[in-house]
């Protein structure tokens, strides 16, 4: 009975991986088709108001993640792990949706990851600026020049 359950689970996993690969290929072909068309692209057809709303939502999500990391950092002084390890783990945990947005998933479940994908499509430069200058900069300022915390910040932000 357990072997049948394992076999069923393995088959389900294979089918999900196959479906994801097919959806990624379909998305790639759709993007290539849109890029080959003359006229405005999908991103260019978005109104300034809609673009602003989408970027504002992403900014809120990034701010929330930054605030959560800062709250964890303040609490790390009493934690059993080192402050650097706790800081790096907190960055990984609270910004995981950014990594998910760039992962090989056709449709991530996390709405925050979907927002990051949308922002990358609409204005990748602004998204990178928000991550690098605002989120990372604010976290770096909280390190108070501590080289170990700054190194942990770099390690935590590297996958992003």
PDB file of C-alpha atoms in Angstrom:
ATOM      1  CA  UNK A   1       0.000   0.000   0.000  1.00  0.00           C
ATOM      2  CA  UNK A   2       2.840   2.392   0.853  1.00  0.00           C
ATOM      3  CA  UNK A   3       4.644   1.498  -2.396  1.00  0.00           C
ATOM      4  CA  UNK A   4       1.518   2.386  -4.371  1.00  0.00           C
ATOM      5  CA  UNK A   5       1.285   5.740  -2.611  1.00  0.00           C
ATOM      6  CA  UNK A   6       4.956   6.480  -3.341  1.00  0.00           C
ATOM      7  CA  UNK A   7       4.500   5.455  -6.971  1.00  0.00           C
ATOM      8  CA  UNK A   8       1.439   7.646  -7.292  1.00  0.00           C
ATOM      9  CA  UNK A   9       3.284  10.563  -5.734  1.00  0.00           C
ATOM     10  CA  UNK A  10       6.241  10.082  -8.110  1.00  0.00           C
ATOM     11  CA  UNK A  11       3.926   9.976 -11.122  1.00  0.00           C
ATOM     12  CA  UNK A  12       2.180  13.152  -9.935  1.00  0.00           C
ATOM     13  CA  UNK A  13       5.533  14.868  -9.518  1.00  0.00           C
ATOM     14  CA  UNK A  14       6.607  13.848 -13.053  1.00  0.00           C
ATOM     15  CA  UNK A  15       3.332  15.124 -14.512  1.00  0.00           C
ATOM     16  CA  UNK A  16       3.623  18.466 -12.683  1.00  0.00           C
ATOM     17  CA  UNK A  17       7.207  18.905 -13.885  1.00  0.00           C
ATOM     18  CA  UNK A  18       6.172  18.081 -17.441  1.00  0.00           C
ATOM     19  CA  UNK A  19       3.260  20.531 -17.277  1.00  0.00           C
ATOM     20  CA  UNK A  20       5.516  23.247 -15.879  1.00  0.00           C
ATOM     21  CA  UNK A  21       8.036  22.694 -18.693  1.00  0.00           C
ATOM     22  CA  UNK A  22       5.284  22.869 -21.299  1.00  0.00           C
ATOM     23  CA  UNK A  23       3.871  26.067 -19.793  1.00  0.00           C
ATOM     24  CA  UNK A  24       7.333  27.656 -19.685  1.00  0.00           C
ATOM     25  CA  UNK A  25       7.820  26.774 -23.360  1.00  0.00           C
ATOM     26  CA  UNK A  26       4.408  28.218 -24.219  1.00  0.00           C
ATOM     27  CA  UNK A  27       5.245  31.414 -22.327  1.00  0.00           C
ATOM     28  CA  UNK A  28       8.602  31.666 -24.119  1.00  0.00           C
ATOM     29  CA  UNK A  29       6.961  31.229 -27.514  1.00  0.00           C
ATOM     30  CA  UNK A  30       4.275  33.783 -26.612  1.00  0.00           C
ATOM     31  CA  UNK A  31       6.906  36.339 -25.610  1.00  0.00           C
ATOM     32  CA  UNK A  32       8.831  35.681 -28.815  1.00  0.00           C
ATOM     33  CA  UNK A  33       5.653  36.115 -30.851  1.00  0.00           C
ATOM     34  CA  UNK A  34       4.805  39.394 -29.130  1.00  0.00           C
ATOM     35  CA  UNK A  35       8.364  40.643 -29.592  1.00  0.00           C
ATOM     36  CA  UNK A  36       8.198  39.923 -33.338  1.00  0.00           C
ATOM     37  CA  UNK A  37       5.028  41.987 -33.811  1.00  0.00           C
ATOM     38  CA  UNK A  38       5.279  45.562 -34.949  1.00  0.00           C
ATOM     39  CA  UNK A  39       3.641  48.221 -32.812  1.00  0.00           C
ATOM     40  CA  UNK A  40       3.436  48.603 -29.057  1.00  0.00           C
ATOM     41  CA  UNK A  41       4.461  45.681 -26.894  1.00  0.00           C
ATOM     42  CA  UNK A  42       2.284  44.433 -24.073  1.00  0.00           C
ATOM     43  CA  UNK A  43       4.249  46.510 -21.560  1.00  0.00           C
ATOM     44  CA  UNK A  44       4.052  49.626 -23.727  1.00  0.00           C
ATOM     45  CA  UNK A  45       0.271  49.256 -23.920  1.00  0.00           C
ATOM     46  CA  UNK A  46      -0.071  49.619 -20.138  1.00  0.00           C
ATOM     47  CA  UNK A  47      -1.286  53.030 -19.028  1.00  0.00           C
ATOM     48  CA  UNK A  48       0.915  55.154 -16.796  1.00  0.00           C
ATOM     49  CA  UNK A  49      -1.688  54.906 -14.046  1.00  0.00           C
ATOM     50  CA  UNK A  50      -1.781  51.092 -14.173  1.00  0.00           C
ATOM     51  CA  UNK A  51       2.016  50.947 -14.303  1.00  0.00           C
ATOM     52  CA  UNK A  52       2.210  53.244 -11.281  1.00  0.00           C
ATOM     53  CA  UNK A  53      -0.264  51.128  -9.326  1.00  0.00           C
ATOM     54  CA  UNK A  54       1.641  47.935 -10.088  1.00  0.00           C
ATOM     55  CA  UNK A  55       4.958  49.481  -9.080  1.00  0.00           C
ATOM     56  CA  UNK A  56       3.390  50.871  -5.899  1.00  0.00           C
ATOM     57  CA  UNK A  57       2.168  47.382  -4.967  1.00  0.00           C
ATOM     58  CA  UNK A  58       5.639  45.961  -5.517  1.00  0.00           C
ATOM     59  CA  UNK A  59       7.130  48.765  -3.430  1.00  0.00           C
ATOM     60  CA  UNK A  60       4.731  47.882  -0.588  1.00  0.00           C
ATOM     61  CA  UNK A  61       5.683  44.207  -0.800  1.00  0.00           C
ATOM     62  CA  UNK A  62       9.413  45.027  -0.740  1.00  0.00           C
ATOM     63  CA  UNK A  63       8.894  47.448   2.145  1.00  0.00           C
ATOM     64  CA  UNK A  64       7.029  44.762   4.082  1.00  0.00           C
ATOM     65  CA  UNK A  65       9.863  42.294   3.561  1.00  0.00           C
ATOM     66  CA  UNK A  66      12.435  44.916   4.572  1.00  0.00           C
ATOM     67  CA  UNK A  67      10.498  45.806   7.719  1.00  0.00           C
ATOM     68  CA  UNK A  68      10.183  42.128   8.643  1.00  0.00           C
ATOM     69  CA  UNK A  69      13.953  41.635   8.283  1.00  0.00           C
ATOM     70  CA  UNK A  70      14.603  44.736  10.405  1.00  0.00           C
ATOM     71  CA  UNK A  71      12.227  43.447  13.093  1.00  0.00           C
ATOM     72  CA  UNK A  72      14.047  40.105  13.061  1.00  0.00           C
ATOM     73  CA  UNK A  73      17.401  41.888  13.299  1.00  0.00           C
ATOM     74  CA  UNK A  74      16.265  43.805  16.382  1.00  0.00           C
ATOM     75  CA  UNK A  75      15.163  40.520  17.961  1.00  0.00           C
ATOM     76  CA  UNK A  76      18.336  38.658  16.967  1.00  0.00           C
ATOM     77  CA  UNK A  77      20.237  40.017  19.956  1.00  0.00           C
ATOM     78  CA  UNK A  78      18.377  37.588  22.200  1.00  0.00           C
ATOM     79  CA  UNK A  79      18.281  34.675  19.755  1.00  0.00           C
ATOM     80  CA  UNK A  80      20.424  31.573  20.213  1.00  0.00           C
ATOM     81  CA  UNK A  81      21.999  31.791  16.723  1.00  0.00           C
ATOM     82  CA  UNK A  82      24.556  34.428  15.842  1.00  0.00           C
ATOM     83  CA  UNK A  83      23.221  37.790  14.754  1.00  0.00           C
ATOM     84  CA  UNK A  84      24.854  37.380  11.322  1.00  0.00           C
ATOM     85  CA  UNK A  85      23.296  33.957  10.732  1.00  0.00           C
ATOM     86  CA  UNK A  86      19.912  35.199  11.890  1.00  0.00           C
ATOM     87  CA  UNK A  87      20.174  38.261   9.624  1.00  0.00           C
ATOM     88  CA  UNK A  88      21.089  36.204   6.560  1.00  0.00           C
ATOM     89  CA  UNK A  89      18.346  33.645   7.274  1.00  0.00           C
ATOM     90  CA  UNK A  90      15.814  36.432   7.753  1.00  0.00           C
ATOM     91  CA  UNK A  91      16.718  37.987   4.398  1.00  0.00           C
ATOM     92  CA  UNK A  92      16.387  34.600   2.726  1.00  0.00           C
ATOM     93  CA  UNK A  93      13.042  33.949   4.377  1.00  0.00           C
ATOM     94  CA  UNK A  94      11.416  37.346   3.857  1.00  0.00           C
ATOM     95  CA  UNK A  95      12.705  37.926   0.319  1.00  0.00           C
ATOM     96  CA  UNK A  96      12.146  34.339  -0.885  1.00  0.00           C
ATOM     97  CA  UNK A  97       9.332  35.562  -3.125  1.00  0.00           C
ATOM     98  CA  UNK A  98      11.899  37.497  -5.202  1.00  0.00           C
ATOM     99  CA  UNK A  99      13.874  34.302  -5.787  1.00  0.00           C
ATOM    100  CA  UNK A 100      10.624  32.483  -6.585  1.00  0.00           C
ATOM    101  CA  UNK A 101       9.757  35.133  -9.184  1.00  0.00           C
ATOM    102  CA  UNK A 102      12.939  34.289 -11.066  1.00  0.00           C
ATOM    103  CA  UNK A 103      12.671  30.541 -10.612  1.00  0.00           C
ATOM    104  CA  UNK A 104      11.672  28.165 -13.349  1.00  0.00           C
ATOM    105  CA  UNK A 105       8.020  28.086 -12.346  1.00  0.00           C
ATOM    106  CA  UNK A 106       5.443  28.876 -15.002  1.00  0.00           C
ATOM    107  CA  UNK A 107       3.013  30.346 -12.487  1.00  0.00           C
ATOM    108  CA  UNK A 108       4.197  30.896  -8.902  1.00  0.00           C
ATOM    109  CA  UNK A 109       1.508  30.662  -6.240  1.00  0.00           C
ATOM    110  CA  UNK A 110       2.889  33.534  -4.204  1.00  0.00           C
ATOM    111  CA  UNK A 111       1.139  36.740  -5.242  1.00  0.00           C
ATOM    112  CA  UNK A 112       4.230  38.723  -4.251  1.00  0.00           C
ATOM    113  CA  UNK A 113       6.314  36.717  -6.743  1.00  0.00           C
ATOM    114  CA  UNK A 114       3.715  37.398  -9.427  1.00  0.00           C
ATOM    115  CA  UNK A 115       3.903  41.126  -8.632  1.00  0.00           C
ATOM    116  CA  UNK A 116       7.691  41.058  -8.934  1.00  0.00           C
ATOM    117  CA  UNK A 117       7.377  39.349 -12.327  1.00  0.00           C
ATOM    118  CA  UNK A 118       4.903  41.986 -13.451  1.00  0.00           C
ATOM    119  CA  UNK A 119       7.197  44.780 -12.258  1.00  0.00           C
ATOM    120  CA  UNK A 120      10.131  43.213 -14.103  1.00  0.00           C
ATOM    121  CA  UNK A 121       8.063  43.186 -17.273  1.00  0.00           C
ATOM    122  CA  UNK A 122       6.876  46.772 -16.848  1.00  0.00           C
ATOM    123  CA  UNK A 123      10.042  48.429 -15.580  1.00  0.00           C
ATOM    124  CA  UNK A 124      12.942  46.154 -14.695  1.00  0.00           C
ATOM    125  CA  UNK A 125      15.280  49.077 -13.968  1.00  0.00           C
ATOM    126  CA  UNK A 126      12.934  50.526 -11.340  1.00  0.00           C
ATOM    127  CA  UNK A 127      12.471  47.104  -9.767  1.00  0.00           C
ATOM    128  CA  UNK A 128      16.231  46.599  -9.492  1.00  0.00           C
ATOM    129  CA  UNK A 129      16.577  50.099  -8.056  1.00  0.00           C
ATOM    130  CA  UNK A 130      13.928  49.350  -5.464  1.00  0.00           C
ATOM    131  CA  UNK A 131      15.739  46.191  -4.422  1.00  0.00           C
ATOM    132  CA  UNK A 132      19.281  47.563  -4.509  1.00  0.00           C
ATOM    133  CA  UNK A 133      18.887  51.152  -3.377  1.00  0.00           C
ATOM    134  CA  UNK A 134      15.833  51.103  -1.177  1.00  0.00           C
ATOM    135  CA  UNK A 135      15.541  47.650   0.408  1.00  0.00           C
ATOM    136  CA  UNK A 136      19.223  46.716   0.454  1.00  0.00           C
ATOM    137  CA  UNK A 137      20.265  50.272   1.292  1.00  0.00           C
ATOM    138  CA  UNK A 138      17.909  50.459   4.238  1.00  0.00           C
ATOM    139  CA  UNK A 139      19.122  47.120   5.534  1.00  0.00           C
ATOM    140  CA  UNK A 140      22.760  48.190   5.077  1.00  0.00           C
ATOM    141  CA  UNK A 141      22.089  51.354   7.072  1.00  0.00           C
ATOM    142  CA  UNK A 142      20.728  49.213   9.904  1.00  0.00           C
ATOM    143  CA  UNK A 143      24.043  47.317  10.048  1.00  0.00           C
ATOM    144  CA  UNK A 144      25.735  50.367  11.608  1.00  0.00           C
ATOM    145  CA  UNK A 145      28.996  49.652   9.797  1.00  0.00           C
ATOM    146  CA  UNK A 146      29.318  46.149  11.278  1.00  0.00           C
ATOM    147  CA  UNK A 147      31.409  44.312   8.662  1.00  0.00           C
ATOM    148  CA  UNK A 148      30.017  40.897   9.641  1.00  0.00           C
ATOM    149  CA  UNK A 149      26.419  42.064   9.258  1.00  0.00           C
ATOM    150  CA  UNK A 150      27.243  43.761   5.945  1.00  0.00           C
ATOM    151  CA  UNK A 151      28.804  40.506   4.718  1.00  0.00           C
ATOM    152  CA  UNK A 152      25.670  38.634   5.810  1.00  0.00           C
ATOM    153  CA  UNK A 153      23.585  41.193   3.912  1.00  0.00           C
ATOM    154  CA  UNK A 154      25.619  40.589   0.766  1.00  0.00           C
ATOM    155  CA  UNK A 155      25.249  36.824   1.120  1.00  0.00           C
ATOM    156  CA  UNK A 156      21.517  37.167   1.728  1.00  0.00           C
ATOM    157  CA  UNK A 157      20.968  39.458  -1.257  1.00  0.00           C
ATOM    158  CA  UNK A 158      23.242  37.564  -3.660  1.00  0.00           C
ATOM    159  CA  UNK A 159      20.523  35.118  -4.843  1.00  0.00           C
ATOM    160  CA  UNK A 160      18.088  37.954  -5.419  1.00  0.00           C
TER     161      UNK A 160
END
